[in-house]
């Protein structure tokens, strides 16, 4: 059987291989979907030393096993939790109902620990960011003063002690 951690990560994923057969002669893995013949003809396959191997990218992995009696087995597992991309702001907007707030929408679920690193500039003047709160794929910045209609607003961010990360641990 094959199993792997499915929690989002920006690291490689370990695929564990457990075998309930006679002593094993050949134990190999390959990226993609493959048949016994592919492994038997040595067209694909990396040896598995021990009971696991590392998946470096999302996709399907095939494991091939042949025991002393010549019995063969092939099994696949899909890895889909590797995320090495930093979150991206997709749509910053001033909250019309509360002009003290700017909402930043991201392409991924994010967490923020504090407002460090955020700078809001309104008509050429920096405005104090009091708080930054995350909820799913949105961060709401609460400002020291309101933003009025027609003002020029720029939001910038400098990474500060890992205070904005996505669910896989990628820093903004």
PDB file of C-alpha atoms in Angstrom:
ATOM      1  CA  UNK A   1       0.000   0.000   0.000  1.00  0.00           C
ATOM      2  CA  UNK A   2       0.993   3.604  -0.574  1.00  0.00           C
ATOM      3  CA  UNK A   3       0.288   6.580   1.623  1.00  0.00           C
ATOM      4  CA  UNK A   4       1.484  10.147   1.907  1.00  0.00           C
ATOM      5  CA  UNK A   5       0.784  13.224   3.985  1.00  0.00           C
ATOM      6  CA  UNK A   6      -1.889  15.400   2.350  1.00  0.00           C
ATOM      7  CA  UNK A   7      -1.415  18.596   4.356  1.00  0.00           C
ATOM      8  CA  UNK A   8      -0.415  21.560   2.151  1.00  0.00           C
ATOM      9  CA  UNK A   9       3.362  21.981   2.126  1.00  0.00           C
ATOM     10  CA  UNK A  10       6.107  23.801   0.272  1.00  0.00           C
ATOM     11  CA  UNK A  11       8.447  20.840   0.865  1.00  0.00           C
ATOM     12  CA  UNK A  12       8.794  17.448  -0.833  1.00  0.00           C
ATOM     13  CA  UNK A  13       6.210  14.826   0.164  1.00  0.00           C
ATOM     14  CA  UNK A  14       7.310  11.449   1.523  1.00  0.00           C
ATOM     15  CA  UNK A  15       5.458   8.516  -0.031  1.00  0.00           C
ATOM     16  CA  UNK A  16       5.470   5.509   2.277  1.00  0.00           C
ATOM     17  CA  UNK A  17       5.476   2.041   0.719  1.00  0.00           C
ATOM     18  CA  UNK A  18       4.300  -0.990   2.750  1.00  0.00           C
ATOM     19  CA  UNK A  19       4.566  -4.444   1.250  1.00  0.00           C
ATOM     20  CA  UNK A  20       2.763  -7.553   2.513  1.00  0.00           C
ATOM     21  CA  UNK A  21       4.374 -10.077   0.183  1.00  0.00           C
ATOM     22  CA  UNK A  22       7.193 -12.578   0.092  1.00  0.00           C
ATOM     23  CA  UNK A  23      10.721 -11.157   0.168  1.00  0.00           C
ATOM     24  CA  UNK A  24      10.926  -8.442  -2.464  1.00  0.00           C
ATOM     25  CA  UNK A  25      13.440  -8.539  -5.320  1.00  0.00           C
ATOM     26  CA  UNK A  26      12.524  -5.296  -7.052  1.00  0.00           C
ATOM     27  CA  UNK A  27      10.934  -2.188  -5.548  1.00  0.00           C
ATOM     28  CA  UNK A  28      10.818   0.898  -7.787  1.00  0.00           C
ATOM     29  CA  UNK A  29       8.909   4.129  -8.342  1.00  0.00           C
ATOM     30  CA  UNK A  30       8.374   6.418 -11.318  1.00  0.00           C
ATOM     31  CA  UNK A  31       6.631   9.731 -11.918  1.00  0.00           C
ATOM     32  CA  UNK A  32       3.461   9.336 -13.986  1.00  0.00           C
ATOM     33  CA  UNK A  33       1.180   6.370 -14.627  1.00  0.00           C
ATOM     34  CA  UNK A  34       3.046   3.249 -15.729  1.00  0.00           C
ATOM     35  CA  UNK A  35       2.426  -0.457 -16.287  1.00  0.00           C
ATOM     36  CA  UNK A  36       4.246  -3.556 -15.063  1.00  0.00           C
ATOM     37  CA  UNK A  37       5.699  -3.872 -18.553  1.00  0.00           C
ATOM     38  CA  UNK A  38       7.198  -0.370 -18.366  1.00  0.00           C
ATOM     39  CA  UNK A  39       9.115  -1.357 -15.229  1.00  0.00           C
ATOM     40  CA  UNK A  40       9.898  -4.906 -16.392  1.00  0.00           C
ATOM     41  CA  UNK A  41      11.421  -3.618 -19.627  1.00  0.00           C
ATOM     42  CA  UNK A  42      13.435  -1.079 -17.578  1.00  0.00           C
ATOM     43  CA  UNK A  43      11.917   1.864 -19.462  1.00  0.00           C
ATOM     44  CA  UNK A  44      11.159   3.585 -16.159  1.00  0.00           C
ATOM     45  CA  UNK A  45      11.854   3.239 -12.492  1.00  0.00           C
ATOM     46  CA  UNK A  46      14.031   4.443  -9.656  1.00  0.00           C
ATOM     47  CA  UNK A  47      14.953   1.999  -6.898  1.00  0.00           C
ATOM     48  CA  UNK A  48      13.271   2.483  -3.528  1.00  0.00           C
ATOM     49  CA  UNK A  49      15.788   2.085  -0.730  1.00  0.00           C
ATOM     50  CA  UNK A  50      13.949   1.482   2.520  1.00  0.00           C
ATOM     51  CA  UNK A  51      10.221   2.029   2.867  1.00  0.00           C
ATOM     52  CA  UNK A  52       9.688   5.435   1.247  1.00  0.00           C
ATOM     53  CA  UNK A  53      10.697   7.892  -1.454  1.00  0.00           C
ATOM     54  CA  UNK A  54      10.339  11.650  -1.957  1.00  0.00           C
ATOM     55  CA  UNK A  55       7.854  13.244  -4.359  1.00  0.00           C
ATOM     56  CA  UNK A  56       9.250  16.556  -5.600  1.00  0.00           C
ATOM     57  CA  UNK A  57       6.193  17.723  -7.530  1.00  0.00           C
ATOM     58  CA  UNK A  58       2.440  17.232  -7.723  1.00  0.00           C
ATOM     59  CA  UNK A  59       1.212  14.441  -9.958  1.00  0.00           C
ATOM     60  CA  UNK A  60       0.757  10.692 -10.176  1.00  0.00           C
ATOM     61  CA  UNK A  61       3.469   8.341  -8.907  1.00  0.00           C
ATOM     62  CA  UNK A  62       3.587   4.630  -9.733  1.00  0.00           C
ATOM     63  CA  UNK A  63       5.227   1.978  -7.561  1.00  0.00           C
ATOM     64  CA  UNK A  64       6.252  -1.431  -8.913  1.00  0.00           C
ATOM     65  CA  UNK A  65       7.094  -4.453  -6.770  1.00  0.00           C
ATOM     66  CA  UNK A  66       8.226  -7.956  -7.756  1.00  0.00           C
ATOM     67  CA  UNK A  67       8.761 -10.682  -5.138  1.00  0.00           C
ATOM     68  CA  UNK A  68      10.998 -13.791  -5.223  1.00  0.00           C
ATOM     69  CA  UNK A  69       8.192 -15.876  -6.722  1.00  0.00           C
ATOM     70  CA  UNK A  70       7.868 -13.478  -9.662  1.00  0.00           C
ATOM     71  CA  UNK A  71       4.585 -11.939  -8.493  1.00  0.00           C
ATOM     72  CA  UNK A  72       4.260  -8.356  -9.634  1.00  0.00           C
ATOM     73  CA  UNK A  73       2.142  -5.468  -8.422  1.00  0.00           C
ATOM     74  CA  UNK A  74       1.720  -1.868  -9.548  1.00  0.00           C
ATOM     75  CA  UNK A  75      -0.036   0.826  -7.558  1.00  0.00           C
ATOM     76  CA  UNK A  76      -0.410   4.577  -8.069  1.00  0.00           C
ATOM     77  CA  UNK A  77      -0.810   7.501  -5.704  1.00  0.00           C
ATOM     78  CA  UNK A  78      -1.637  11.106  -6.535  1.00  0.00           C
ATOM     79  CA  UNK A  79       0.229  13.912  -4.797  1.00  0.00           C
ATOM     80  CA  UNK A  80      -1.552  17.268  -4.992  1.00  0.00           C
ATOM     81  CA  UNK A  81      -0.501  19.155  -1.863  1.00  0.00           C
ATOM     82  CA  UNK A  82       2.873  20.606  -2.887  1.00  0.00           C
ATOM     83  CA  UNK A  83       2.619  24.398  -3.176  1.00  0.00           C
ATOM     84  CA  UNK A  84       5.810  26.371  -3.646  1.00  0.00           C
ATOM     85  CA  UNK A  85       4.208  29.561  -4.928  1.00  0.00           C
ATOM     86  CA  UNK A  86       3.927  32.632  -2.725  1.00  0.00           C
ATOM     87  CA  UNK A  87       0.409  34.034  -2.301  1.00  0.00           C
ATOM     88  CA  UNK A  88      -0.513  36.856  -4.686  1.00  0.00           C
ATOM     89  CA  UNK A  89      -2.773  39.830  -4.000  1.00  0.00           C
ATOM     90  CA  UNK A  90      -5.556  39.735  -6.571  1.00  0.00           C
ATOM     91  CA  UNK A  91      -7.946  42.528  -5.636  1.00  0.00           C
ATOM     92  CA  UNK A  92      -7.281  45.262  -3.064  1.00  0.00           C
ATOM     93  CA  UNK A  93     -10.344  47.415  -2.311  1.00  0.00           C
ATOM     94  CA  UNK A  94     -11.308  50.119   0.136  1.00  0.00           C
ATOM     95  CA  UNK A  95     -14.325  49.011   2.171  1.00  0.00           C
ATOM     96  CA  UNK A  96     -17.049  51.492   1.151  1.00  0.00           C
ATOM     97  CA  UNK A  97     -19.085  50.683   4.281  1.00  0.00           C
ATOM     98  CA  UNK A  98     -16.045  51.343   6.494  1.00  0.00           C
ATOM     99  CA  UNK A  99     -13.467  53.677   4.868  1.00  0.00           C
ATOM    100  CA  UNK A 100     -10.986  52.859   7.643  1.00  0.00           C
ATOM    101  CA  UNK A 101     -10.544  49.391   6.084  1.00  0.00           C
ATOM    102  CA  UNK A 102      -8.749  48.056   3.034  1.00  0.00           C
ATOM    103  CA  UNK A 103      -9.457  44.452   2.026  1.00  0.00           C
ATOM    104  CA  UNK A 104      -6.753  42.499   0.239  1.00  0.00           C
ATOM    105  CA  UNK A 105      -7.934  39.382  -1.606  1.00  0.00           C
ATOM    106  CA  UNK A 106      -5.369  36.661  -2.318  1.00  0.00           C
ATOM    107  CA  UNK A 107      -5.201  33.678  -4.676  1.00  0.00           C
ATOM    108  CA  UNK A 108      -4.779  31.370  -1.663  1.00  0.00           C
ATOM    109  CA  UNK A 109      -5.790  31.052   1.977  1.00  0.00           C
ATOM    110  CA  UNK A 110      -3.469  33.248   4.042  1.00  0.00           C
ATOM    111  CA  UNK A 111      -2.736  33.935   7.684  1.00  0.00           C
ATOM    112  CA  UNK A 112      -1.376  37.171   9.111  1.00  0.00           C
ATOM    113  CA  UNK A 113       0.063  37.568  12.600  1.00  0.00           C
ATOM    114  CA  UNK A 114       0.262  41.384  12.728  1.00  0.00           C
ATOM    115  CA  UNK A 115       0.311  44.560  10.642  1.00  0.00           C
ATOM    116  CA  UNK A 116       4.120  44.754  10.459  1.00  0.00           C
ATOM    117  CA  UNK A 117       5.346  45.334   6.930  1.00  0.00           C
ATOM    118  CA  UNK A 118       2.152  46.896   5.518  1.00  0.00           C
ATOM    119  CA  UNK A 119       2.364  50.500   4.344  1.00  0.00           C
ATOM    120  CA  UNK A 120      -0.678  52.384   3.072  1.00  0.00           C
ATOM    121  CA  UNK A 121       0.018  55.588   1.212  1.00  0.00           C
ATOM    122  CA  UNK A 122      -2.864  58.011   0.566  1.00  0.00           C
ATOM    123  CA  UNK A 123      -2.213  60.964  -1.740  1.00  0.00           C
ATOM    124  CA  UNK A 124       1.521  60.729  -1.056  1.00  0.00           C
ATOM    125  CA  UNK A 125       1.255  60.417   2.728  1.00  0.00           C
ATOM    126  CA  UNK A 126       1.786  57.199   4.703  1.00  0.00           C
ATOM    127  CA  UNK A 127      -1.172  56.235   6.904  1.00  0.00           C
ATOM    128  CA  UNK A 128      -0.714  54.105  10.036  1.00  0.00           C
ATOM    129  CA  UNK A 129      -2.012  50.536   9.716  1.00  0.00           C
ATOM    130  CA  UNK A 130      -3.428  49.652  13.149  1.00  0.00           C
ATOM    131  CA  UNK A 131      -4.324  46.006  12.542  1.00  0.00           C
ATOM    132  CA  UNK A 132      -4.207  43.283   9.920  1.00  0.00           C
ATOM    133  CA  UNK A 133      -6.684  40.398  10.259  1.00  0.00           C
ATOM    134  CA  UNK A 134      -6.942  37.361   7.996  1.00  0.00           C
ATOM    135  CA  UNK A 135     -10.093  35.455   7.108  1.00  0.00           C
ATOM    136  CA  UNK A 136      -9.667  32.767   4.458  1.00  0.00           C
ATOM    137  CA  UNK A 137      -8.154  34.365   1.374  1.00  0.00           C
ATOM    138  CA  UNK A 138      -8.690  37.952   2.618  1.00  0.00           C
ATOM    139  CA  UNK A 139      -6.631  40.249   4.841  1.00  0.00           C
ATOM    140  CA  UNK A 140      -8.378  43.331   6.209  1.00  0.00           C
ATOM    141  CA  UNK A 141      -6.165  46.270   7.100  1.00  0.00           C
ATOM    142  CA  UNK A 142      -7.626  48.753   9.601  1.00  0.00           C
ATOM    143  CA  UNK A 143      -6.208  52.254   9.217  1.00  0.00           C
ATOM    144  CA  UNK A 144      -5.683  55.151  11.606  1.00  0.00           C
ATOM    145  CA  UNK A 145      -7.770  57.457   9.389  1.00  0.00           C
ATOM    146  CA  UNK A 146     -10.439  56.983   6.712  1.00  0.00           C
ATOM    147  CA  UNK A 147      -9.916  57.005   2.972  1.00  0.00           C
ATOM    148  CA  UNK A 148     -12.154  59.330   0.978  1.00  0.00           C
ATOM    149  CA  UNK A 149     -13.566  58.750  -2.488  1.00  0.00           C
ATOM    150  CA  UNK A 150     -11.162  59.854  -5.212  1.00  0.00           C
ATOM    151  CA  UNK A 151      -7.988  59.664  -3.133  1.00  0.00           C
ATOM    152  CA  UNK A 152      -4.981  57.875  -4.602  1.00  0.00           C
ATOM    153  CA  UNK A 153      -4.206  54.800  -2.469  1.00  0.00           C
ATOM    154  CA  UNK A 154      -1.168  52.522  -2.639  1.00  0.00           C
ATOM    155  CA  UNK A 155      -0.629  49.478  -0.448  1.00  0.00           C
ATOM    156  CA  UNK A 156       2.856  48.034  -0.172  1.00  0.00           C
ATOM    157  CA  UNK A 157       4.278  45.233   1.890  1.00  0.00           C
ATOM    158  CA  UNK A 158       7.734  44.364   3.152  1.00  0.00           C
ATOM    159  CA  UNK A 159       8.129  40.881   4.600  1.00  0.00           C
ATOM    160  CA  UNK A 160       8.322  41.094   8.371  1.00  0.00           C
ATOM    161  CA  UNK A 161       9.198  38.001  10.379  1.00  0.00           C
ATOM    162  CA  UNK A 162       6.938  35.706   8.361  1.00  0.00           C
ATOM    163  CA  UNK A 163       3.789  37.558   9.338  1.00  0.00           C
ATOM    164  CA  UNK A 164       1.895  36.684   6.096  1.00  0.00           C
ATOM    165  CA  UNK A 165       1.985  33.064   4.939  1.00  0.00           C
ATOM    166  CA  UNK A 166      -0.247  30.734   2.934  1.00  0.00           C
ATOM    167  CA  UNK A 167      -1.445  27.343   4.160  1.00  0.00           C
ATOM    168  CA  UNK A 168       1.670  25.653   2.745  1.00  0.00           C
ATOM    169  CA  UNK A 169       4.035  28.010   4.566  1.00  0.00           C
ATOM    170  CA  UNK A 170       4.982  30.205   1.585  1.00  0.00           C
ATOM    171  CA  UNK A 171       5.765  33.781   2.593  1.00  0.00           C
ATOM    172  CA  UNK A 172       4.117  36.727   0.866  1.00  0.00           C
TER     173      UNK A 172
END
